[in-house]
Every structure is written in C-alpha cells, then in structure tokens.
PDB file of C-alpha atoms in Angstrom:
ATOM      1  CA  UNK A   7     140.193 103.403  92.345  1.00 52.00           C
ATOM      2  CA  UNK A   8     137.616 100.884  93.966  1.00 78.00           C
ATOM      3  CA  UNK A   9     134.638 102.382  92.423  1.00 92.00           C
ATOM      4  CA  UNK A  10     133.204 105.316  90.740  1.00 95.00           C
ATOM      5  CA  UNK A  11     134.381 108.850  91.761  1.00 96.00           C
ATOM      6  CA  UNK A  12     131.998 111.643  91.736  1.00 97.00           C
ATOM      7  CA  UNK A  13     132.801 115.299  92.792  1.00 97.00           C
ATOM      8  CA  UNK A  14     131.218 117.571  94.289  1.00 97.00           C
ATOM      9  CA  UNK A  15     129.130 115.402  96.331  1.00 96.00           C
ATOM     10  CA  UNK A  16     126.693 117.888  96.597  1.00 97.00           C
ATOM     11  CA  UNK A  17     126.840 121.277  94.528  1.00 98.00           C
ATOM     12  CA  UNK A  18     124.676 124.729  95.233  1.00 98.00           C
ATOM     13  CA  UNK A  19     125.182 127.446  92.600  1.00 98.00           C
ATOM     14  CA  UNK A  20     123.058 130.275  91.676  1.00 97.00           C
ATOM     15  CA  UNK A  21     120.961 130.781  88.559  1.00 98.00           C
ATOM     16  CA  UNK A  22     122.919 131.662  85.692  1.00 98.00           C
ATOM     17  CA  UNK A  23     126.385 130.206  86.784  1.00 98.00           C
ATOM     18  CA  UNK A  24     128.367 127.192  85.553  1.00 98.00           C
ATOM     19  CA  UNK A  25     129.283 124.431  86.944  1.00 98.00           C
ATOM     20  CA  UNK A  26     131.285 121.046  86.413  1.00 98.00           C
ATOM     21  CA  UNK A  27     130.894 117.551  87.690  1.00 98.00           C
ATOM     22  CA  UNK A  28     133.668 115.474  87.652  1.00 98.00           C
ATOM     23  CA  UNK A  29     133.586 111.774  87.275  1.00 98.00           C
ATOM     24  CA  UNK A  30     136.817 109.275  88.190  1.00 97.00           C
ATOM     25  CA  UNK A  31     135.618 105.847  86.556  1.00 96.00           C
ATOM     26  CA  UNK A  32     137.289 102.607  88.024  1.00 94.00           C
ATOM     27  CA  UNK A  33     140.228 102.214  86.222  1.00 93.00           C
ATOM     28  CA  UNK A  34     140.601 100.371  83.325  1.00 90.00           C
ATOM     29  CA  UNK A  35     137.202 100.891  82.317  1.00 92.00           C
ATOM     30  CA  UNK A  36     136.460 101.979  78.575  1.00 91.00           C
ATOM     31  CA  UNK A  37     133.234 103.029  78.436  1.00 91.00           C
ATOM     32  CA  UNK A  38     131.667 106.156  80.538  1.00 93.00           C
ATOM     33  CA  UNK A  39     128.347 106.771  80.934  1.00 92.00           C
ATOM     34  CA  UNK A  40     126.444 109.901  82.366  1.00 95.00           C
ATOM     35  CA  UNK A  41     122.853 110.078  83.426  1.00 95.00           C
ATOM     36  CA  UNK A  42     120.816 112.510  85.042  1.00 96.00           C
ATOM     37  CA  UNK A  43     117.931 111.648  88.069  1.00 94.00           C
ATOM     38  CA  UNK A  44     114.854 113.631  89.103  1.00 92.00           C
ATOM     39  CA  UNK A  45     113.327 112.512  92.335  1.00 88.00           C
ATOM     40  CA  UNK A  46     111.407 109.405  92.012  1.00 87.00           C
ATOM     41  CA  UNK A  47     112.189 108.720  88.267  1.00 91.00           C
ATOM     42  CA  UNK A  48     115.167 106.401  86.916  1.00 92.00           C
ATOM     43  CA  UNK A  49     118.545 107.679  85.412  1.00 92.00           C
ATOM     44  CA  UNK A  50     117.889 109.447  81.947  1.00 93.00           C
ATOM     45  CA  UNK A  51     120.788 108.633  79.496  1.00 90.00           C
ATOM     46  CA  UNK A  52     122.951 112.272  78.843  1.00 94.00           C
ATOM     47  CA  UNK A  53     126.059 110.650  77.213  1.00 93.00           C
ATOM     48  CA  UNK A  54     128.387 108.153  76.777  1.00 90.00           C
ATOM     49  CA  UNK A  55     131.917 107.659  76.013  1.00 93.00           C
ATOM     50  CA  UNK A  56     133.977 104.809  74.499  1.00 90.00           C
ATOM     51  CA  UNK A  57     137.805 105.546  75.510  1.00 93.00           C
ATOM     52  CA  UNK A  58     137.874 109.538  74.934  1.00 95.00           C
ATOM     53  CA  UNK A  59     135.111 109.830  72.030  1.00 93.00           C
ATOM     54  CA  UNK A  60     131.837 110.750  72.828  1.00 94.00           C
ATOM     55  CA  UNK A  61     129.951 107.736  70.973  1.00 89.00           C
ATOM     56  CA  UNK A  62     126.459 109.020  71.770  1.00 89.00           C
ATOM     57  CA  UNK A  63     125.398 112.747  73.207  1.00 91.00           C
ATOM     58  CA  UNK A  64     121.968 112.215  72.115  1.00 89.00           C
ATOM     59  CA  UNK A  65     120.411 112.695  75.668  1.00 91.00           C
ATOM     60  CA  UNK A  66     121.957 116.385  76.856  1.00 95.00           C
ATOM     61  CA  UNK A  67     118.870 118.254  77.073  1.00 95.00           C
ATOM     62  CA  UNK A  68     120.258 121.339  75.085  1.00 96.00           C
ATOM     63  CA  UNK A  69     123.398 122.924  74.034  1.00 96.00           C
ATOM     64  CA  UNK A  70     123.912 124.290  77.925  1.00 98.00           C
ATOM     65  CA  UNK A  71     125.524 120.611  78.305  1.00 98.00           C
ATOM     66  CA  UNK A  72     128.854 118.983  77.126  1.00 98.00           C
ATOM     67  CA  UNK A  73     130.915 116.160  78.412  1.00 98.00           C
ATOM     68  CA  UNK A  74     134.601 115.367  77.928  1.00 98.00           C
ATOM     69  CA  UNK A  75     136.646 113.109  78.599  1.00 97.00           C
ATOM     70  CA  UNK A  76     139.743 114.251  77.150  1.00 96.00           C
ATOM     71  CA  UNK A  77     142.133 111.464  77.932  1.00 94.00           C
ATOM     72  CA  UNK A  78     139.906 108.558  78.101  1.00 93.00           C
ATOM     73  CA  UNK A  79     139.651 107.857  82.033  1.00 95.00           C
ATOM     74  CA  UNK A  80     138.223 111.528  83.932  1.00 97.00           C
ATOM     75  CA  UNK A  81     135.280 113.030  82.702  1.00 98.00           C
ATOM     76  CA  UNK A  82     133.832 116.244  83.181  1.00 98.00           C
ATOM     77  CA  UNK A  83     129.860 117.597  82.901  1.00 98.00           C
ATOM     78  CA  UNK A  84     129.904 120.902  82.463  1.00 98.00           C
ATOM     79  CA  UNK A  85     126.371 122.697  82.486  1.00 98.00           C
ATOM     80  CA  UNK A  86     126.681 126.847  81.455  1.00 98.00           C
ATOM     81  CA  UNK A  87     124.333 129.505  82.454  1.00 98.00           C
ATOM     82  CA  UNK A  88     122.435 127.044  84.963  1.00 98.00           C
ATOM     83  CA  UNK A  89     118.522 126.924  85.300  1.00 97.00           C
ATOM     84  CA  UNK A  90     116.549 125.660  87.921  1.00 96.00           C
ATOM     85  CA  UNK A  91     115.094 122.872  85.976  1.00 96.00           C
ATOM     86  CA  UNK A  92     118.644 121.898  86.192  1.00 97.00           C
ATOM     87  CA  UNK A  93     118.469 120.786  89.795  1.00 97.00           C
ATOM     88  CA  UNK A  94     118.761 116.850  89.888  1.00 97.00           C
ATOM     89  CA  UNK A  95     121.186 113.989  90.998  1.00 97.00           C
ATOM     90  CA  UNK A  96     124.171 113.937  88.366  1.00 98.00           C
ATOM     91  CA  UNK A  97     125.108 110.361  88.224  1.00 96.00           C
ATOM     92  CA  UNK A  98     127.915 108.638  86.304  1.00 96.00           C
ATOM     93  CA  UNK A  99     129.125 105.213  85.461  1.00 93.00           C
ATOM     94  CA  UNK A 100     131.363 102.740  83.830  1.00 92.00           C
ATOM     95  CA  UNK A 101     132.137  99.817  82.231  1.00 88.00           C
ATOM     96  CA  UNK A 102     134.980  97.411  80.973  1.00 85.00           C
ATOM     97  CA  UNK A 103     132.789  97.830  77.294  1.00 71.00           C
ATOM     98  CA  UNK A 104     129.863  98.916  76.250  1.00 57.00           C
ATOM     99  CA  UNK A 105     126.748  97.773  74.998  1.00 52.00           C
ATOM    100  CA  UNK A 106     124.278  96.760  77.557  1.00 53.00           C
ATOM    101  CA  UNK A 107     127.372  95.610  79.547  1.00 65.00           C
ATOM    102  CA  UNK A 108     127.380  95.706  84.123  1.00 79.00           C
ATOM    103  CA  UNK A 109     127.914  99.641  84.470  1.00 85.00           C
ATOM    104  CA  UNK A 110     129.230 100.570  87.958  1.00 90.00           C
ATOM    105  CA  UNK A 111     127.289 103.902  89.490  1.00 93.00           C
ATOM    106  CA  UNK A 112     128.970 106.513  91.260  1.00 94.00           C
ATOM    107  CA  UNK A 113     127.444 108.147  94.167  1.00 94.00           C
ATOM    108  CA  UNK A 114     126.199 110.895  92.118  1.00 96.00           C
ATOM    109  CA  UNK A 115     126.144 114.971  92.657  1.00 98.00           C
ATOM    110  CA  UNK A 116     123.288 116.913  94.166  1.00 97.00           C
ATOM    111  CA  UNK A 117     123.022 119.289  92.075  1.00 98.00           C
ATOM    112  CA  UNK A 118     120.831 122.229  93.627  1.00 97.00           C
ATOM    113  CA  UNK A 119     119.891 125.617  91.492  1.00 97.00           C
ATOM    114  CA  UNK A 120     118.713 128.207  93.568  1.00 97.00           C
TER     115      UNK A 120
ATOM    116  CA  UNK B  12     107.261 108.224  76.460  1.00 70.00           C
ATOM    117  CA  UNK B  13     108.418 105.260  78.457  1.00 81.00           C
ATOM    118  CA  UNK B  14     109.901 102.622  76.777  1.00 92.00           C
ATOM    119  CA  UNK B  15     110.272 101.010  79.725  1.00 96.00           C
ATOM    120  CA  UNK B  16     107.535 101.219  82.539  1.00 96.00           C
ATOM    121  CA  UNK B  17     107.383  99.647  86.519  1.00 97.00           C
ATOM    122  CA  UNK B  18     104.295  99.901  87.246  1.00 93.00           C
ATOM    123  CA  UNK B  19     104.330  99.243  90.642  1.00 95.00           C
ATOM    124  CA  UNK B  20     105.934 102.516  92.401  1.00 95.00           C
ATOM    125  CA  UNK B  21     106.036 100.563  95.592  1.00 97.00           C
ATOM    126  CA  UNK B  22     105.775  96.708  97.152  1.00 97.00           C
ATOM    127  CA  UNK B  23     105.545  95.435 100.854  1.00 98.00           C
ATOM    128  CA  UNK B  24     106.560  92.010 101.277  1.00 98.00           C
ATOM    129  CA  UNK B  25     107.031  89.289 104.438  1.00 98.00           C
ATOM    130  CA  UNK B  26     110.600  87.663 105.106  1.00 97.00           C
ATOM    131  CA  UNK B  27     110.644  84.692 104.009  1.00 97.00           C
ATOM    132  CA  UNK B  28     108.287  85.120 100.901  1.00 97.00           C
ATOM    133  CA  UNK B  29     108.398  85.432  97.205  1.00 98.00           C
ATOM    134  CA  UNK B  30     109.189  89.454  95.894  1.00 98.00           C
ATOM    135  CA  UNK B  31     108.183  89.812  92.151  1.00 98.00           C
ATOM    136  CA  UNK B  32     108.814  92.806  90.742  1.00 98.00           C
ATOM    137  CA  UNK B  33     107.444  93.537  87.597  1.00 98.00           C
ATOM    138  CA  UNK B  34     108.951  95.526  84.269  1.00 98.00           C
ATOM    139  CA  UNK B  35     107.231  95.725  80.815  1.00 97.00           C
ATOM    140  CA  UNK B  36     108.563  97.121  77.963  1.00 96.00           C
ATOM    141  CA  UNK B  37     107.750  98.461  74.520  1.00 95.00           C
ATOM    142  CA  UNK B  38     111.204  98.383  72.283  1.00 89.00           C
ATOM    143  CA  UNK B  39     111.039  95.317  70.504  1.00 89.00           C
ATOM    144  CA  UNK B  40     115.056  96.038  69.402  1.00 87.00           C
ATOM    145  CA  UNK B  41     115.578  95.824  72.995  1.00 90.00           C
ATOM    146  CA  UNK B  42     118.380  93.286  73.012  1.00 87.00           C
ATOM    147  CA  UNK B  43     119.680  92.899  76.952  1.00 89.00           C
ATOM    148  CA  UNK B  44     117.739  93.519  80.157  1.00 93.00           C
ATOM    149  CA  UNK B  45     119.215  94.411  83.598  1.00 93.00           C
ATOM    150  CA  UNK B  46     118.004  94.955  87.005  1.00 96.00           C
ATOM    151  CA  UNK B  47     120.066  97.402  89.255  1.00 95.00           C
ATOM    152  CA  UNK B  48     119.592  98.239  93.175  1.00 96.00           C
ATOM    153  CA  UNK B  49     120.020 101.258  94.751  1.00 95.00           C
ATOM    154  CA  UNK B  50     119.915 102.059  98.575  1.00 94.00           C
ATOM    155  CA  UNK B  51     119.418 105.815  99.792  1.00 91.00           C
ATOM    156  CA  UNK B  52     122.053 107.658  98.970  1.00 86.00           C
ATOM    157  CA  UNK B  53     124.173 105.203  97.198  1.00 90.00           C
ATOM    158  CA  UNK B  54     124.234 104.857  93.218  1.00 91.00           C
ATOM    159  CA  UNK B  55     122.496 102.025  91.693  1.00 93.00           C
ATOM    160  CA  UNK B  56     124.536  98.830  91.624  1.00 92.00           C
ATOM    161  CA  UNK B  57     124.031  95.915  89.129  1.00 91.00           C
ATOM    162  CA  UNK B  58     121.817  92.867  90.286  1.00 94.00           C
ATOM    163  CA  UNK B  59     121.217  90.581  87.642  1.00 94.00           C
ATOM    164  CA  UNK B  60     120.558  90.711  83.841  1.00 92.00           C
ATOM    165  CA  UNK B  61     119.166  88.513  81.180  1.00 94.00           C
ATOM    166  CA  UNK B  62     120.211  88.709  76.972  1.00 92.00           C
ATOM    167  CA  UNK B  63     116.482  88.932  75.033  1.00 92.00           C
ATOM    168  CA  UNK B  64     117.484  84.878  73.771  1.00 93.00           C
ATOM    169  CA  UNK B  65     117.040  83.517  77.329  1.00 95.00           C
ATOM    170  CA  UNK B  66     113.729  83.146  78.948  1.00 96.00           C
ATOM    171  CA  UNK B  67     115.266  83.100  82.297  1.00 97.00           C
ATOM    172  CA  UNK B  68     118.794  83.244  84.461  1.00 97.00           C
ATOM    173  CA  UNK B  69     119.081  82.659  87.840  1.00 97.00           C
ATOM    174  CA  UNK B  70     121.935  83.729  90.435  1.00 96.00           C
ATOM    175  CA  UNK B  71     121.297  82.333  94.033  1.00 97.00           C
ATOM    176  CA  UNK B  72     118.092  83.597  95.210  1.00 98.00           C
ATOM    177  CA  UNK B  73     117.429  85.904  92.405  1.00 98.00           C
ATOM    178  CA  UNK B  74     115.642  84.972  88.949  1.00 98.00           C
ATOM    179  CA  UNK B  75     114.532  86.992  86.505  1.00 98.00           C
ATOM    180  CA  UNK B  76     112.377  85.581  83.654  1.00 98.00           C
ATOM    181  CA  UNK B  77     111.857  87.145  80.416  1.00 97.00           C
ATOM    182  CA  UNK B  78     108.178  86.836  78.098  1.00 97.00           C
ATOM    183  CA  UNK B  79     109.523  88.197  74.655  1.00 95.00           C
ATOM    184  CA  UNK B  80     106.309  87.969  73.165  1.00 95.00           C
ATOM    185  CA  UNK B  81     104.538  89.970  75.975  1.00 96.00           C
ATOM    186  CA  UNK B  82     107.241  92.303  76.157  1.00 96.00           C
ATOM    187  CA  UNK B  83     107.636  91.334  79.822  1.00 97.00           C
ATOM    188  CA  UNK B  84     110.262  90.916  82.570  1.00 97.00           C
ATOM    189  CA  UNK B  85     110.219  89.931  86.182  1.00 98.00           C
ATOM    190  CA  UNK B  86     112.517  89.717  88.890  1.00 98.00           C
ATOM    191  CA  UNK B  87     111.755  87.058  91.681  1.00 98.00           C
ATOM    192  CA  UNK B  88     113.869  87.090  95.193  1.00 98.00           C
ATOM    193  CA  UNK B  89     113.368  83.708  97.635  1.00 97.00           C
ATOM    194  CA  UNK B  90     113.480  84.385  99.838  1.00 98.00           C
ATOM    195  CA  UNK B  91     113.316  87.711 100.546  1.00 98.00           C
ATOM    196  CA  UNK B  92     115.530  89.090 103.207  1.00 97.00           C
ATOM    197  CA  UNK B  93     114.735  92.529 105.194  1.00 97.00           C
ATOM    198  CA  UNK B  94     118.257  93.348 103.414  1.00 96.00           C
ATOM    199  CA  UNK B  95     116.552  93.579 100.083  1.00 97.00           C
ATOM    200  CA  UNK B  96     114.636  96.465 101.021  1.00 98.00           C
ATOM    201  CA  UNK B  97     116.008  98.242  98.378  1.00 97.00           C
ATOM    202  CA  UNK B  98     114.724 100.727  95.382  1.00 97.00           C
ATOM    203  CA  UNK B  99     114.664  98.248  91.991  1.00 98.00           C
ATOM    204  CA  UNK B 100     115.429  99.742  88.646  1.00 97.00           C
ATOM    205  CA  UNK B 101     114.420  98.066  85.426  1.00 96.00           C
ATOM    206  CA  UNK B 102     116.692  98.434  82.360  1.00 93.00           C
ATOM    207  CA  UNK B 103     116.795  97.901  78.595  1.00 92.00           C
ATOM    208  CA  UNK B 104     119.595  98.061  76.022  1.00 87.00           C
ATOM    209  CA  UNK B 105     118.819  99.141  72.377  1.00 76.00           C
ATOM    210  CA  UNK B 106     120.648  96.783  70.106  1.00 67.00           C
ATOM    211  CA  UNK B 107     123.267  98.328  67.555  1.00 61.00           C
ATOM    212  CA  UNK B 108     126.035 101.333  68.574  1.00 50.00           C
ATOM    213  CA  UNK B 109     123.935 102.871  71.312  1.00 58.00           C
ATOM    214  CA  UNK B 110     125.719 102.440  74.411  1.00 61.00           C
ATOM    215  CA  UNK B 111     122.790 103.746  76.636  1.00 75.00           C
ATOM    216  CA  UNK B 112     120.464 102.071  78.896  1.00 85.00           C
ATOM    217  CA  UNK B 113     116.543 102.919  79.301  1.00 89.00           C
ATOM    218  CA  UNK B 114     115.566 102.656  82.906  1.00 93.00           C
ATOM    219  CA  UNK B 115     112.408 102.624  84.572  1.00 95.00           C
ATOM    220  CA  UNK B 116     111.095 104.499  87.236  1.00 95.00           C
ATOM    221  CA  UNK B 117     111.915 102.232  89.775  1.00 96.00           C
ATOM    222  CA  UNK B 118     109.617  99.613  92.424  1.00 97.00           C
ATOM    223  CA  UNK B 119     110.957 100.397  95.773  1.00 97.00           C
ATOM    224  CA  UNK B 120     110.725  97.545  97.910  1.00 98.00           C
ATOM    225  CA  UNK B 121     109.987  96.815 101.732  1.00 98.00           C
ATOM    226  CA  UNK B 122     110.689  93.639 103.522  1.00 98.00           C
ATOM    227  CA  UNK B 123     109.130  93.354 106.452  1.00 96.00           C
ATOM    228  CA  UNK B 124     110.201  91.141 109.418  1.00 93.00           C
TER     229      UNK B 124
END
C-alpha cells in the first residue's frame, strides 16, 4: 500500500475485554515497529520486528501485551483483559531496515477503555 | 526517566523568521538523531535526521545541528512558513541491535502570519 495501515481507527471496549490492532506496513518494508502515545507525551517504544521475529519486546508494559507478525508483513497488537490505563493512541510503523533508519507512522488507533 | 527531553512544550513564531527548536539528551551511546512532524490526527512523519559524526545536515530550509559534547540538538526552519505549524518530535537511536527510537515529548509549534 501507499503508507501505513492501521485498523480500527478508533476502538471502544469495556474493561476486561481483548482487543487487537492491526497494522499493514508499506510493502516491502522489513522492519515493524509499534509504539504506544499518551496525550501530550511522544511514542513509547512497545516492540519491534525484523521480517517475522520479534527482535526487541522490551517495551510491552506487562504480559497483557504480545505482537506478531507471523508472516513478516501484517502485524497484530493484541492487549487481553484490558485496563483503563490502557487507553492511548496505538501507533505503528515501518521501515526498509532497522536501526535508527526513516520509519513511516501509521495513523494510529484510539484506543478508549471504558 | 527521559533520555531524551524538549523542553519547550510549546513555541510561537512570525513568518518569515528563524524557528529553533531545541532537544537535549542524556544517552551518550546515542548513535543517530531524527526529527519527525506530526499534524492533528495524522502519525508522525520523518523530517530530517543527523548520524552522532556530523555536527550538522541541512535539507532546504531545515538544519539541524548537533553539540556532542553538550549532548545537544537543534532544529532550525528559515524561514518559517504558517505550514510548519506542526507538533515536533525529537528522537534518538541507541547504537547496537536495538531497533527502537527514544522520543521526546514533543515542541508544538505556531507560525503566525
């Protein structure tokens, strides 16, 4: 595609549900990156992918978070039993390679616990 | 703990003039620096960036200058253009395997005609 791809644009789900974010990186692009915002802060690092392996994780907040990206292009966030300290923009990007390399943003997801 | 700190939350600027926007950091294994953009409700989208052996780069009307030693970067737009009103994002890349980037918190910026 042209750009990043993120889906749901905007997501409302009730305490204690799961949900998954879906990211569609521009194609041919090997590394994928995920990063959470709060309001007025800057994206916090989550995880990153190089192809389909998860290269660094370090940033989910706890185990309620995983990421895959099974066969190296989509990639899914998937939070379980959601909190409301979950509530923040979800956004994800990519880039031809890694290491401090242009990364392209998506759009993001609103993500909204209630 | 920021590693990587704007200090400046917001700055008002005339067309026409100089914008410097300001970003220090505190990783001296920082190895690459990058400046993203981000209008409301769009994602961030890359800018300009500088490796930590340059001192400065420059790409039309935008420079950004790094001070190693005073673990300091800047970002200067002339002229500034009511267009550049915009929400600036400082961000650092650990040397080594880590594929992430540390941003700041952001300057947002207003251009005024």
């Amino acid at each position: 595609g042209a750009g990043v791809s993120q889906s749901p644009r905007y997501k409302v789900t009730k305490r204690g549900q799961d949900v998954a974010l879906r990211c569609d990186p521009i194609s041919g692009h090997v590394s994928l990156y995920w990063y959470r915002q709060a309001l007025g802060q800057g994206p916090e690092f989550l995880t990153y992918f190089n192809y389909e392996a998860q290269q660094d994780k370090s940033g989910l907040p706890n185990d309620r978070f995983s990421a895959e990206r099974p066969e190296g292009s989509i990639s899914t966030l998937t939070i379980q039993r959601t909190e409301q300290r979950d509530s923040a923009m979800y956004r994800c990007a990519s880039s031809l390679a890694g290491v401090g390399t242009e990364a392209f943003f998506g759009q993001g997801t609103r993500l909204t616990v209630v | 703990d920021q590693q990587v700190k704007q200090n400046s939350p917001s700055l008002s600027v005339q067309e026409g003039r100089i914008s410097i926007l300001n970003c220090d950091y505190t990783n001296s294994m920082f190895d690459y620096f990058l400046w993203y953009k981000k209008y409301p409700a769009e994602g961030p989208t890359f800018l300009i960036s500088i490796s930590s052996i340059k001192d400065k780069n420059e790409d039309g009307r935008f420079t950004v200058f790094l001070n190693k030693s005073a673990k300091h970067l800047s970002l200067h737009i002339v002229p500034s253009q009511p267009g550049d009103s915009a929400v600036y994002f400082c961000a650092a890349h650990r040397g080594g395997s880590q594929g992430n980037l540390i941003f700041g918190k952001g300057t947002k910026l207003s251009v005024k005609p």
